[in-house]
């Protein structure tokens, strides 16, 4: 391996280690917040704003928000977010191990096995994300179900956009196929070593 590639791989390993640590910290924080929210009385907390994706809504008073339902939904949402952070942590950990192995042996069977694991985590993460989006869409778009979040006296209607995506299937398939390339590379390397 030339020096430039080796230097790039070492930098990549360092960045992946930092990202892995951040994902683990966010996983722990969201799980602790989810547990904390199970025991917090949300009625005593004034809610003067609400952030939905990129929209930040500020209220004159907190009568608009249905606090009882938010108290039920918020811990579950935080728990699901924590699980997604854990899946991200596992994926980064696998890529970091691939990076470290590639520094020593570019065509090692452990890289192919790690790529198969990575494709499985991509599938799990993509399915979970789409299930959360679909569940949110189904629950909140039924007639008058916006009352789950908002008091019906203050809101006449809410529109939600469906955002289901199957891109994760393509990415998982490509990573899985890449594992076969590394298996074949390992076979060619073994054949070359036997010939020499």
Short mmCIF file of N, CA and C in Angstrom, two decimals:
data_model
loop_
_atom_site.label_atom_id
_atom_site.label_comp_id
_atom_site.label_asym_id
_atom_site.label_seq_id
_atom_site.Cartn_x
_atom_site.Cartn_y
_atom_site.Cartn_z
N UNK A 1 0.85 -1.17 0.00
CA UNK A 1 0.00 0.00 0.00
C UNK A 1 0.90 1.24 0.00
N UNK A 2 0.57 2.20 -0.85
CA UNK A 2 1.40 3.40 -0.90
C UNK A 2 1.14 4.29 0.32
N UNK A 3 2.07 5.19 0.56
CA UNK A 3 2.03 6.04 1.76
C UNK A 3 0.81 6.94 1.80
N UNK A 4 0.38 7.43 0.64
CA UNK A 4 -0.75 8.35 0.60
C UNK A 4 -2.04 7.65 1.05
N UNK A 5 -2.26 6.43 0.54
CA UNK A 5 -3.45 5.66 0.93
C UNK A 5 -3.39 5.28 2.41
N UNK A 6 -2.20 4.91 2.87
CA UNK A 6 -2.05 4.54 4.27
C UNK A 6 -2.34 5.73 5.19
N UNK A 7 -1.86 6.89 4.81
CA UNK A 7 -2.11 8.10 5.60
C UNK A 7 -3.59 8.44 5.62
N UNK A 8 -4.26 8.31 4.46
CA UNK A 8 -5.68 8.57 4.37
C UNK A 8 -6.48 7.60 5.22
N UNK A 9 -6.11 6.31 5.20
CA UNK A 9 -6.79 5.31 6.01
C UNK A 9 -6.62 5.58 7.50
N UNK A 10 -5.43 6.03 7.91
CA UNK A 10 -5.20 6.35 9.32
C UNK A 10 -6.08 7.53 9.76
N UNK A 11 -6.19 8.54 8.90
CA UNK A 11 -7.07 9.68 9.22
C UNK A 11 -8.53 9.23 9.30
N UNK A 12 -8.91 8.38 8.36
CA UNK A 12 -10.28 7.88 8.34
C UNK A 12 -10.58 7.07 9.60
N UNK A 13 -9.63 6.27 10.06
CA UNK A 13 -9.81 5.50 11.30
C UNK A 13 -10.00 6.44 12.49
N UNK A 14 -9.25 7.53 12.53
CA UNK A 14 -9.38 8.50 13.62
C UNK A 14 -10.75 9.16 13.61
N UNK A 15 -11.20 9.58 12.42
CA UNK A 15 -12.52 10.21 12.30
C UNK A 15 -13.62 9.22 12.69
N UNK A 16 -13.49 7.97 12.26
CA UNK A 16 -14.49 6.95 12.60
C UNK A 16 -14.52 6.68 14.10
N UNK A 17 -13.37 6.72 14.75
CA UNK A 17 -13.34 6.53 16.21
C UNK A 17 -14.09 7.65 16.91
N UNK A 18 -13.89 8.89 16.45
CA UNK A 18 -14.59 10.04 17.04
C UNK A 18 -16.10 9.91 16.81
N UNK A 19 -16.50 9.57 15.58
CA UNK A 19 -17.92 9.41 15.27
C UNK A 19 -18.55 8.27 16.07
N UNK A 20 -17.79 7.19 16.24
CA UNK A 20 -18.28 6.05 17.03
C UNK A 20 -18.53 6.46 18.47
N UNK A 21 -17.58 7.20 19.05
CA UNK A 21 -17.74 7.68 20.43
C UNK A 21 -18.93 8.63 20.55
N UNK A 22 -19.10 9.52 19.57
CA UNK A 22 -20.24 10.44 19.59
C UNK A 22 -21.57 9.69 19.49
N UNK A 23 -21.63 8.68 18.63
CA UNK A 23 -22.86 7.90 18.49
C UNK A 23 -23.19 7.17 19.79
N UNK A 24 -22.17 6.65 20.46
CA UNK A 24 -22.39 5.97 21.74
C UNK A 24 -22.88 6.96 22.80
N UNK A 25 -22.29 8.16 22.84
CA UNK A 25 -22.72 9.18 23.80
C UNK A 25 -24.18 9.58 23.53
N UNK A 26 -24.54 9.79 22.25
CA UNK A 26 -25.91 10.17 21.93
C UNK A 26 -26.88 9.04 22.24
N UNK A 27 -26.46 7.79 22.04
CA UNK A 27 -27.29 6.64 22.40
C UNK A 27 -27.59 6.66 23.90
N UNK A 28 -26.55 6.84 24.71
CA UNK A 28 -26.72 6.85 26.17
C UNK A 28 -27.60 8.03 26.59
N UNK A 29 -27.36 9.21 26.01
CA UNK A 29 -28.15 10.40 26.37
C UNK A 29 -29.62 10.21 26.04
N UNK A 30 -29.93 9.69 24.84
CA UNK A 30 -31.33 9.54 24.45
C UNK A 30 -32.03 8.46 25.29
N UNK A 31 -31.33 7.40 25.62
CA UNK A 31 -31.94 6.36 26.47
C UNK A 31 -32.20 6.92 27.87
N UNK A 32 -31.23 7.65 28.42
CA UNK A 32 -31.44 8.27 29.74
C UNK A 32 -32.58 9.28 29.71
N UNK A 33 -32.66 10.07 28.63
CA UNK A 33 -33.78 11.02 28.49
C UNK A 33 -35.11 10.29 28.39
N UNK A 34 -35.14 9.18 27.66
CA UNK A 34 -36.38 8.40 27.53
C UNK A 34 -36.82 7.88 28.89
N UNK A 35 -35.87 7.34 29.66
CA UNK A 35 -36.19 6.84 31.00
C UNK A 35 -36.64 7.99 31.89
N UNK A 36 -35.95 9.12 31.81
CA UNK A 36 -36.30 10.29 32.61
C UNK A 36 -37.70 10.79 32.27
N UNK A 37 -38.05 10.79 30.97
CA UNK A 37 -39.35 11.30 30.54
C UNK A 37 -40.50 10.39 30.98
N UNK A 38 -40.21 9.11 31.26
CA UNK A 38 -41.26 8.23 31.79
C UNK A 38 -41.71 8.69 33.17
N UNK A 39 -40.82 9.35 33.91
CA UNK A 39 -41.11 9.72 35.29
C UNK A 39 -41.38 11.21 35.50
N UNK A 40 -41.29 12.01 34.44
CA UNK A 40 -41.48 13.46 34.56
C UNK A 40 -42.95 13.81 34.35
N UNK A 41 -43.46 14.71 35.16
CA UNK A 41 -44.81 15.23 34.98
C UNK A 41 -44.71 16.40 34.00
N UNK A 42 -45.08 16.15 32.76
CA UNK A 42 -44.92 17.16 31.71
C UNK A 42 -45.91 18.32 31.87
N UNK A 43 -46.99 18.09 32.63
CA UNK A 43 -47.97 19.16 32.84
C UNK A 43 -47.39 20.34 33.60
N UNK A 44 -46.35 20.10 34.39
CA UNK A 44 -45.75 21.19 35.16
C UNK A 44 -44.73 21.99 34.34
N UNK A 45 -44.39 21.50 33.14
CA UNK A 45 -43.40 22.17 32.30
C UNK A 45 -44.12 23.04 31.28
N UNK A 46 -43.87 24.35 31.25
CA UNK A 46 -44.51 25.18 30.22
C UNK A 46 -43.88 24.92 28.85
N UNK A 47 -44.73 24.63 27.87
CA UNK A 47 -44.25 24.39 26.50
C UNK A 47 -44.59 25.62 25.66
N UNK A 48 -43.59 26.45 25.42
CA UNK A 48 -43.83 27.67 24.66
C UNK A 48 -43.39 27.57 23.21
N UNK A 49 -42.78 26.42 22.84
CA UNK A 49 -42.40 26.24 21.44
C UNK A 49 -42.37 24.75 21.11
N UNK A 50 -42.42 24.45 19.82
CA UNK A 50 -42.41 23.08 19.34
C UNK A 50 -41.62 23.05 18.04
N UNK A 51 -40.70 22.09 17.93
CA UNK A 51 -39.92 21.95 16.70
C UNK A 51 -40.34 20.68 16.00
N UNK A 52 -40.77 20.82 14.74
CA UNK A 52 -41.14 19.69 13.90
C UNK A 52 -40.28 19.76 12.66
N UNK A 53 -39.35 18.82 12.56
CA UNK A 53 -38.37 18.79 11.47
C UNK A 53 -37.63 20.14 11.42
N UNK A 54 -37.86 20.94 10.39
CA UNK A 54 -37.15 22.22 10.27
C UNK A 54 -38.00 23.41 10.71
N UNK A 55 -39.21 23.14 11.17
CA UNK A 55 -40.11 24.23 11.59
C UNK A 55 -40.05 24.38 13.10
N UNK A 56 -39.82 25.59 13.57
CA UNK A 56 -39.83 25.90 15.00
C UNK A 56 -41.03 26.82 15.26
N UNK A 57 -42.04 26.30 15.99
CA UNK A 57 -43.28 27.03 16.23
C UNK A 57 -43.24 27.60 17.64
N UNK A 58 -43.52 28.90 17.78
CA UNK A 58 -43.57 29.55 19.09
C UNK A 58 -45.03 29.88 19.39
N UNK A 59 -45.46 29.60 20.63
CA UNK A 59 -46.86 29.78 21.03
C UNK A 59 -46.99 30.96 21.99
N UNK A 60 -48.20 31.55 21.98
CA UNK A 60 -48.49 32.61 22.95
C UNK A 60 -48.72 32.00 24.34
N UNK A 61 -49.34 30.82 24.37
CA UNK A 61 -49.51 30.09 25.62
C UNK A 61 -49.45 28.59 25.32
N UNK A 62 -49.44 27.77 26.35
CA UNK A 62 -49.26 26.33 26.12
C UNK A 62 -50.58 25.57 26.08
N UNK A 63 -51.69 26.26 25.84
CA UNK A 63 -52.98 25.58 25.75
C UNK A 63 -53.12 24.81 24.44
N UNK A 64 -52.31 25.18 23.44
CA UNK A 64 -52.37 24.52 22.13
C UNK A 64 -51.92 23.07 22.21
N UNK A 65 -50.97 22.79 23.08
CA UNK A 65 -50.35 21.47 23.13
C UNK A 65 -51.15 20.53 24.03
N UNK A 66 -51.34 19.31 23.55
CA UNK A 66 -51.97 18.26 24.34
C UNK A 66 -50.87 17.57 25.15
N UNK A 67 -50.61 18.05 26.34
CA UNK A 67 -49.47 17.59 27.14
C UNK A 67 -49.60 16.13 27.57
N UNK A 68 -50.81 15.68 27.81
CA UNK A 68 -50.99 14.29 28.25
C UNK A 68 -50.51 13.31 27.17
N UNK A 69 -50.85 13.62 25.91
CA UNK A 69 -50.44 12.72 24.84
C UNK A 69 -48.94 12.83 24.56
N UNK A 70 -48.41 14.03 24.65
CA UNK A 70 -46.97 14.21 24.45
C UNK A 70 -46.20 13.45 25.53
N UNK A 71 -46.73 13.44 26.76
CA UNK A 71 -46.09 12.71 27.85
C UNK A 71 -46.02 11.21 27.56
N UNK A 72 -46.95 10.71 26.75
CA UNK A 72 -46.94 9.29 26.38
C UNK A 72 -46.06 9.03 25.16
N UNK A 73 -46.09 9.95 24.19
CA UNK A 73 -45.38 9.75 22.93
C UNK A 73 -43.88 10.03 23.05
N UNK A 74 -43.50 11.05 23.79
CA UNK A 74 -42.11 11.50 23.86
C UNK A 74 -41.13 10.43 24.34
N UNK A 75 -41.41 9.70 25.43
CA UNK A 75 -40.45 8.66 25.84
C UNK A 75 -40.26 7.57 24.82
N UNK A 76 -41.35 7.18 24.15
CA UNK A 76 -41.25 6.14 23.12
C UNK A 76 -40.43 6.65 21.94
N UNK A 77 -40.66 7.90 21.54
CA UNK A 77 -39.88 8.49 20.45
C UNK A 77 -38.40 8.57 20.79
N UNK A 78 -38.09 8.97 22.02
CA UNK A 78 -36.69 9.04 22.44
C UNK A 78 -36.06 7.65 22.49
N UNK A 79 -36.83 6.66 22.91
CA UNK A 79 -36.32 5.29 22.94
C UNK A 79 -36.00 4.79 21.54
N UNK A 80 -36.90 5.05 20.59
CA UNK A 80 -36.66 4.66 19.19
C UNK A 80 -35.46 5.40 18.60
N UNK A 81 -35.32 6.67 18.94
CA UNK A 81 -34.17 7.44 18.49
C UNK A 81 -32.88 6.87 19.07
N UNK A 82 -32.92 6.47 20.33
CA UNK A 82 -31.75 5.84 20.96
C UNK A 82 -31.36 4.55 20.26
N UNK A 83 -32.37 3.76 19.85
CA UNK A 83 -32.08 2.52 19.13
C UNK A 83 -31.43 2.84 17.78
N UNK A 84 -31.90 3.88 17.10
CA UNK A 84 -31.27 4.28 15.83
C UNK A 84 -29.83 4.73 16.05
N UNK A 85 -29.56 5.45 17.15
CA UNK A 85 -28.18 5.84 17.46
C UNK A 85 -27.31 4.60 17.73
N UNK A 86 -27.88 3.58 18.37
CA UNK A 86 -27.13 2.35 18.63
C UNK A 86 -26.80 1.63 17.33
N UNK A 87 -27.76 1.59 16.42
CA UNK A 87 -27.51 0.97 15.11
C UNK A 87 -26.41 1.74 14.37
N UNK A 88 -26.47 3.07 14.44
CA UNK A 88 -25.41 3.89 13.84
C UNK A 88 -24.06 3.61 14.47
N UNK A 89 -24.05 3.45 15.81
CA UNK A 89 -22.81 3.13 16.53
C UNK A 89 -22.23 1.80 16.02
N UNK A 90 -23.08 0.78 15.90
CA UNK A 90 -22.61 -0.54 15.43
C UNK A 90 -22.08 -0.45 14.00
N UNK A 91 -22.76 0.33 13.14
CA UNK A 91 -22.31 0.47 11.76
C UNK A 91 -20.95 1.16 11.69
N UNK A 92 -20.78 2.22 12.47
CA UNK A 92 -19.49 2.93 12.47
C UNK A 92 -18.39 2.04 13.02
N UNK A 93 -18.72 1.24 14.04
CA UNK A 93 -17.74 0.32 14.62
C UNK A 93 -17.26 -0.70 13.59
N UNK A 94 -18.19 -1.19 12.77
CA UNK A 94 -17.83 -2.15 11.72
C UNK A 94 -16.94 -1.49 10.67
N UNK A 95 -17.30 -0.28 10.24
CA UNK A 95 -16.48 0.42 9.25
C UNK A 95 -15.10 0.73 9.82
N UNK A 96 -15.03 1.05 11.11
CA UNK A 96 -13.73 1.31 11.75
C UNK A 96 -12.87 0.04 11.75
N UNK A 97 -13.49 -1.12 12.03
CA UNK A 97 -12.72 -2.37 12.01
C UNK A 97 -12.25 -2.71 10.61
N UNK A 98 -13.08 -2.40 9.60
CA UNK A 98 -12.66 -2.60 8.20
C UNK A 98 -11.46 -1.72 7.89
N UNK A 99 -11.53 -0.48 8.35
CA UNK A 99 -10.45 0.49 8.11
C UNK A 99 -9.14 0.01 8.74
N UNK A 100 -9.21 -0.48 9.97
CA UNK A 100 -8.00 -0.96 10.66
C UNK A 100 -7.43 -2.20 9.99
N UNK A 101 -8.31 -3.10 9.57
CA UNK A 101 -7.85 -4.32 8.90
C UNK A 101 -7.24 -3.99 7.54
N UNK A 102 -7.82 -3.03 6.84
CA UNK A 102 -7.32 -2.66 5.51
C UNK A 102 -5.92 -2.07 5.59
N UNK A 103 -5.55 -1.48 6.74
CA UNK A 103 -4.20 -0.96 6.91
C UNK A 103 -3.16 -2.09 6.88
N UNK A 104 -3.53 -3.24 7.43
CA UNK A 104 -2.60 -4.37 7.49
C UNK A 104 -2.70 -5.27 6.26
N UNK A 105 -3.95 -5.72 5.97
CA UNK A 105 -4.18 -6.62 4.83
C UNK A 105 -5.42 -6.15 4.08
N UNK A 106 -5.24 -5.58 2.89
CA UNK A 106 -6.39 -5.05 2.15
C UNK A 106 -7.42 -6.12 1.75
N UNK A 107 -6.95 -7.33 1.49
CA UNK A 107 -7.88 -8.40 1.10
C UNK A 107 -7.85 -9.49 2.16
N UNK A 108 -8.56 -9.23 3.24
CA UNK A 108 -8.67 -10.19 4.33
C UNK A 108 -10.12 -10.66 4.38
N UNK A 109 -10.32 -11.91 4.77
CA UNK A 109 -11.68 -12.45 4.81
C UNK A 109 -12.54 -11.74 5.85
N UNK A 110 -11.89 -11.17 6.89
CA UNK A 110 -12.67 -10.47 7.91
C UNK A 110 -13.33 -9.20 7.34
N UNK A 111 -12.72 -8.60 6.32
CA UNK A 111 -13.33 -7.43 5.68
C UNK A 111 -14.62 -7.85 4.97
N UNK A 112 -14.58 -8.96 4.26
CA UNK A 112 -15.78 -9.45 3.58
C UNK A 112 -16.88 -9.78 4.59
N UNK A 113 -16.51 -10.43 5.70
CA UNK A 113 -17.49 -10.76 6.73
C UNK A 113 -18.06 -9.49 7.37
N UNK A 114 -17.20 -8.49 7.58
CA UNK A 114 -17.66 -7.22 8.16
C UNK A 114 -18.61 -6.50 7.22
N UNK A 115 -18.36 -6.58 5.92
CA UNK A 115 -19.25 -5.95 4.94
C UNK A 115 -20.63 -6.61 4.94
N UNK A 116 -20.67 -7.92 5.14
CA UNK A 116 -21.96 -8.61 5.24
C UNK A 116 -22.72 -8.12 6.48
N UNK A 117 -22.00 -8.00 7.63
CA UNK A 117 -22.64 -7.48 8.85
C UNK A 117 -23.13 -6.05 8.64
N UNK A 118 -22.31 -5.25 7.97
CA UNK A 118 -22.68 -3.86 7.72
C UNK A 118 -23.95 -3.77 6.87
N UNK A 119 -24.05 -4.64 5.85
CA UNK A 119 -25.26 -4.62 5.01
C UNK A 119 -26.50 -5.00 5.82
N UNK A 120 -26.33 -5.90 6.79
CA UNK A 120 -27.46 -6.28 7.65
C UNK A 120 -27.89 -5.10 8.52
N UNK A 121 -26.92 -4.37 9.09
CA UNK A 121 -27.26 -3.21 9.91
C UNK A 121 -27.89 -2.09 9.08
N UNK A 122 -27.45 -1.95 7.83
CA UNK A 122 -28.07 -0.96 6.94
C UNK A 122 -29.54 -1.33 6.70
N UNK A 123 -29.80 -2.62 6.48
CA UNK A 123 -31.18 -3.08 6.30
C UNK A 123 -32.02 -2.83 7.55
N UNK A 124 -31.48 -3.20 8.71
CA UNK A 124 -32.22 -3.01 9.97
C UNK A 124 -32.50 -1.54 10.22
N UNK A 125 -31.47 -0.70 10.07
CA UNK A 125 -31.64 0.73 10.29
C UNK A 125 -32.63 1.36 9.31
N UNK A 126 -32.53 0.98 8.04
CA UNK A 126 -33.45 1.51 7.04
C UNK A 126 -34.88 1.06 7.27
N UNK A 127 -35.06 -0.22 7.62
CA UNK A 127 -36.41 -0.71 7.91
C UNK A 127 -36.99 -0.02 9.13
N UNK A 128 -36.18 0.14 10.16
CA UNK A 128 -36.68 0.77 11.38
C UNK A 128 -37.06 2.23 11.12
N UNK A 129 -36.21 2.95 10.40
CA UNK A 129 -36.52 4.34 10.08
C UNK A 129 -37.82 4.45 9.29
N UNK A 130 -37.98 3.59 8.29
CA UNK A 130 -39.21 3.63 7.49
C UNK A 130 -40.43 3.18 8.28
N UNK A 131 -40.27 2.24 9.20
CA UNK A 131 -41.39 1.84 10.05
C UNK A 131 -41.82 2.97 10.97
N UNK A 132 -40.86 3.71 11.51
CA UNK A 132 -41.18 4.86 12.36
C UNK A 132 -41.93 5.91 11.54
N UNK A 133 -41.44 6.19 10.34
CA UNK A 133 -42.09 7.18 9.47
C UNK A 133 -43.50 6.72 9.10
N UNK A 134 -43.65 5.44 8.74
CA UNK A 134 -44.96 4.91 8.37
C UNK A 134 -45.92 4.93 9.56
N UNK A 135 -45.44 4.53 10.73
CA UNK A 135 -46.26 4.52 11.93
C UNK A 135 -46.72 5.94 12.27
N UNK A 136 -45.79 6.87 12.21
CA UNK A 136 -46.13 8.27 12.48
C UNK A 136 -47.18 8.77 11.48
N UNK A 137 -47.00 8.40 10.22
CA UNK A 137 -47.93 8.83 9.17
C UNK A 137 -49.32 8.24 9.40
N UNK A 138 -49.40 6.94 9.68
CA UNK A 138 -50.69 6.26 9.85
C UNK A 138 -51.42 6.79 11.09
N UNK A 139 -50.69 6.91 12.20
CA UNK A 139 -51.32 7.36 13.45
C UNK A 139 -51.80 8.80 13.35
N UNK A 140 -50.96 9.68 12.85
CA UNK A 140 -51.27 11.10 12.91
C UNK A 140 -52.13 11.61 11.76
N UNK A 141 -52.34 10.82 10.69
CA UNK A 141 -53.13 11.32 9.58
C UNK A 141 -54.57 10.79 9.59
N UNK A 142 -54.90 9.95 10.54
CA UNK A 142 -56.31 9.55 10.67
C UNK A 142 -57.11 10.79 11.03
N UNK A 143 -58.37 10.85 10.60
CA UNK A 143 -59.17 12.04 10.91
C UNK A 143 -59.18 12.36 12.40
N UNK A 144 -58.89 13.60 12.70
CA UNK A 144 -58.90 14.15 14.06
C UNK A 144 -57.81 13.58 14.97
N UNK A 145 -56.85 12.81 14.42
CA UNK A 145 -55.77 12.31 15.26
C UNK A 145 -54.70 13.35 15.53
N UNK A 146 -54.77 14.50 14.87
CA UNK A 146 -53.82 15.55 15.23
C UNK A 146 -54.08 16.02 16.65
N UNK A 147 -55.24 15.61 17.20
CA UNK A 147 -55.53 15.92 18.60
C UNK A 147 -54.57 15.19 19.53
N UNK A 148 -53.84 14.19 18.98
CA UNK A 148 -52.82 13.54 19.79
C UNK A 148 -51.78 14.54 20.27
N UNK A 149 -51.43 15.49 19.41
CA UNK A 149 -50.43 16.49 19.77
C UNK A 149 -51.03 17.84 20.12
N UNK A 150 -52.15 18.21 19.46
CA UNK A 150 -52.70 19.54 19.62
C UNK A 150 -54.12 19.46 20.17
N UNK A 151 -54.51 20.41 20.97
CA UNK A 151 -55.89 20.51 21.44
C UNK A 151 -56.78 20.95 20.30
N UNK A 152 -57.89 20.22 20.10
CA UNK A 152 -58.74 20.46 18.93
C UNK A 152 -59.39 21.84 18.94
N UNK A 153 -59.48 22.48 20.10
CA UNK A 153 -60.07 23.81 20.17
C UNK A 153 -59.18 24.87 19.52
N UNK A 154 -57.90 24.56 19.35
CA UNK A 154 -56.95 25.57 18.85
C UNK A 154 -56.42 25.26 17.46
N UNK A 155 -56.65 24.05 16.96
CA UNK A 155 -56.11 23.66 15.64
C UNK A 155 -57.25 23.08 14.81
N UNK A 156 -57.40 23.57 13.59
CA UNK A 156 -58.48 23.06 12.73
C UNK A 156 -58.00 21.94 11.82
N UNK A 157 -56.70 21.83 11.58
CA UNK A 157 -56.19 20.76 10.73
C UNK A 157 -54.68 20.78 10.65
N UNK A 158 -54.12 19.59 10.39
CA UNK A 158 -52.68 19.44 10.25
C UNK A 158 -52.44 18.53 9.05
N UNK A 159 -51.46 18.85 8.22
CA UNK A 159 -51.11 18.00 7.09
C UNK A 159 -49.73 17.40 7.30
N UNK A 160 -49.60 16.10 7.02
CA UNK A 160 -48.33 15.41 7.15
C UNK A 160 -47.94 14.85 5.78
N UNK A 161 -46.68 14.91 5.47
CA UNK A 161 -46.19 14.39 4.20
C UNK A 161 -45.55 13.03 4.43
N UNK A 162 -45.87 12.10 3.55
CA UNK A 162 -45.35 10.74 3.63
C UNK A 162 -43.95 10.71 3.01
N UNK A 163 -42.96 10.17 3.73
CA UNK A 163 -41.57 10.23 3.27
C UNK A 163 -40.90 8.86 3.23
N UNK A 164 -41.61 7.82 2.86
CA UNK A 164 -41.05 6.46 2.83
C UNK A 164 -39.99 6.38 1.73
N UNK A 165 -38.85 5.75 2.04
CA UNK A 165 -37.75 5.64 1.07
C UNK A 165 -37.19 4.23 1.06
N UNK A 166 -36.85 3.74 -0.12
CA UNK A 166 -36.26 2.40 -0.26
C UNK A 166 -34.79 2.47 -0.67
N UNK A 167 -34.17 3.62 -0.55
CA UNK A 167 -32.77 3.79 -0.92
C UNK A 167 -31.86 2.87 -0.11
N UNK A 168 -32.22 2.62 1.14
CA UNK A 168 -31.40 1.77 2.00
C UNK A 168 -31.25 0.37 1.43
N UNK A 169 -32.26 -0.11 0.68
CA UNK A 169 -32.16 -1.44 0.07
C UNK A 169 -31.04 -1.48 -0.98
N UNK A 170 -30.94 -0.43 -1.77
CA UNK A 170 -29.89 -0.33 -2.78
C UNK A 170 -28.51 -0.27 -2.12
N UNK A 171 -28.38 0.54 -1.08
CA UNK A 171 -27.09 0.68 -0.38
C UNK A 171 -26.70 -0.66 0.26
N UNK A 172 -27.65 -1.33 0.91
CA UNK A 172 -27.36 -2.62 1.54
C UNK A 172 -26.95 -3.66 0.49
N UNK A 173 -27.62 -3.66 -0.66
CA UNK A 173 -27.28 -4.60 -1.73
C UNK A 173 -25.87 -4.32 -2.27
N UNK A 174 -25.53 -3.05 -2.45
CA UNK A 174 -24.20 -2.70 -2.95
C UNK A 174 -23.10 -3.11 -1.97
N UNK A 175 -23.34 -2.88 -0.68
CA UNK A 175 -22.34 -3.27 0.33
C UNK A 175 -22.21 -4.79 0.37
N UNK A 176 -23.33 -5.50 0.25
CA UNK A 176 -23.30 -6.96 0.24
C UNK A 176 -22.54 -7.48 -0.97
N UNK A 177 -22.77 -6.88 -2.14
CA UNK A 177 -22.03 -7.29 -3.34
C UNK A 177 -20.54 -6.96 -3.22
N UNK A 178 -20.23 -5.89 -2.54
CA UNK A 178 -18.83 -5.53 -2.32
C UNK A 178 -18.11 -6.58 -1.48
N UNK A 179 -18.85 -7.24 -0.59
CA UNK A 179 -18.24 -8.31 0.21
C UNK A 179 -17.76 -9.45 -0.69
N UNK A 180 -18.49 -9.72 -1.78
CA UNK A 180 -18.06 -10.76 -2.72
C UNK A 180 -16.79 -10.35 -3.47
N UNK A 181 -16.66 -9.06 -3.75
CA UNK A 181 -15.44 -8.57 -4.40
C UNK A 181 -14.24 -8.81 -3.48
N UNK A 182 -14.41 -8.54 -2.19
CA UNK A 182 -13.30 -8.76 -1.25
C UNK A 182 -13.01 -10.25 -1.05
N UNK A 183 -14.04 -11.10 -1.09
CA UNK A 183 -13.80 -12.54 -1.00
C UNK A 183 -12.99 -13.02 -2.21
N UNK A 184 -13.38 -12.53 -3.39
CA UNK A 184 -12.66 -12.91 -4.60
C UNK A 184 -11.23 -12.37 -4.56
N UNK A 185 -11.06 -11.15 -4.07
CA UNK A 185 -9.71 -10.58 -3.92
C UNK A 185 -8.85 -11.41 -2.99
N UNK A 186 -9.45 -11.93 -1.91
CA UNK A 186 -8.72 -12.79 -0.97
C UNK A 186 -8.30 -14.08 -1.66
N UNK A 187 -9.20 -14.67 -2.46
CA UNK A 187 -8.86 -15.90 -3.19
C UNK A 187 -7.71 -15.65 -4.16
N UNK A 188 -7.76 -14.52 -4.88
CA UNK A 188 -6.68 -14.19 -5.82
C UNK A 188 -5.36 -13.95 -5.09
N UNK A 189 -5.42 -13.30 -3.93
CA UNK A 189 -4.21 -13.05 -3.15
C UNK A 189 -3.61 -14.37 -2.65
N UNK A 190 -4.47 -15.29 -2.19
CA UNK A 190 -3.99 -16.61 -1.73
C UNK A 190 -3.35 -17.37 -2.89
N UNK A 191 -4.00 -17.30 -4.06
CA UNK A 191 -3.46 -17.98 -5.24
C UNK A 191 -2.11 -17.40 -5.64
N UNK A 192 -2.00 -16.08 -5.57
CA UNK A 192 -0.75 -15.40 -5.89
C UNK A 192 0.36 -15.77 -4.90
N UNK A 193 0.00 -15.86 -3.60
CA UNK A 193 0.98 -16.22 -2.58
C UNK A 193 1.46 -17.66 -2.75
N UNK A 194 0.53 -18.56 -3.17
CA UNK A 194 0.91 -19.95 -3.39
C UNK A 194 1.84 -20.07 -4.61
N UNK A 195 1.59 -19.27 -5.63
CA UNK A 195 2.41 -19.30 -6.86
C UNK A 195 3.83 -18.82 -6.57
N UNK A 196 3.95 -17.80 -5.70
CA UNK A 196 5.28 -17.29 -5.38
C UNK A 196 5.98 -18.26 -4.46
#
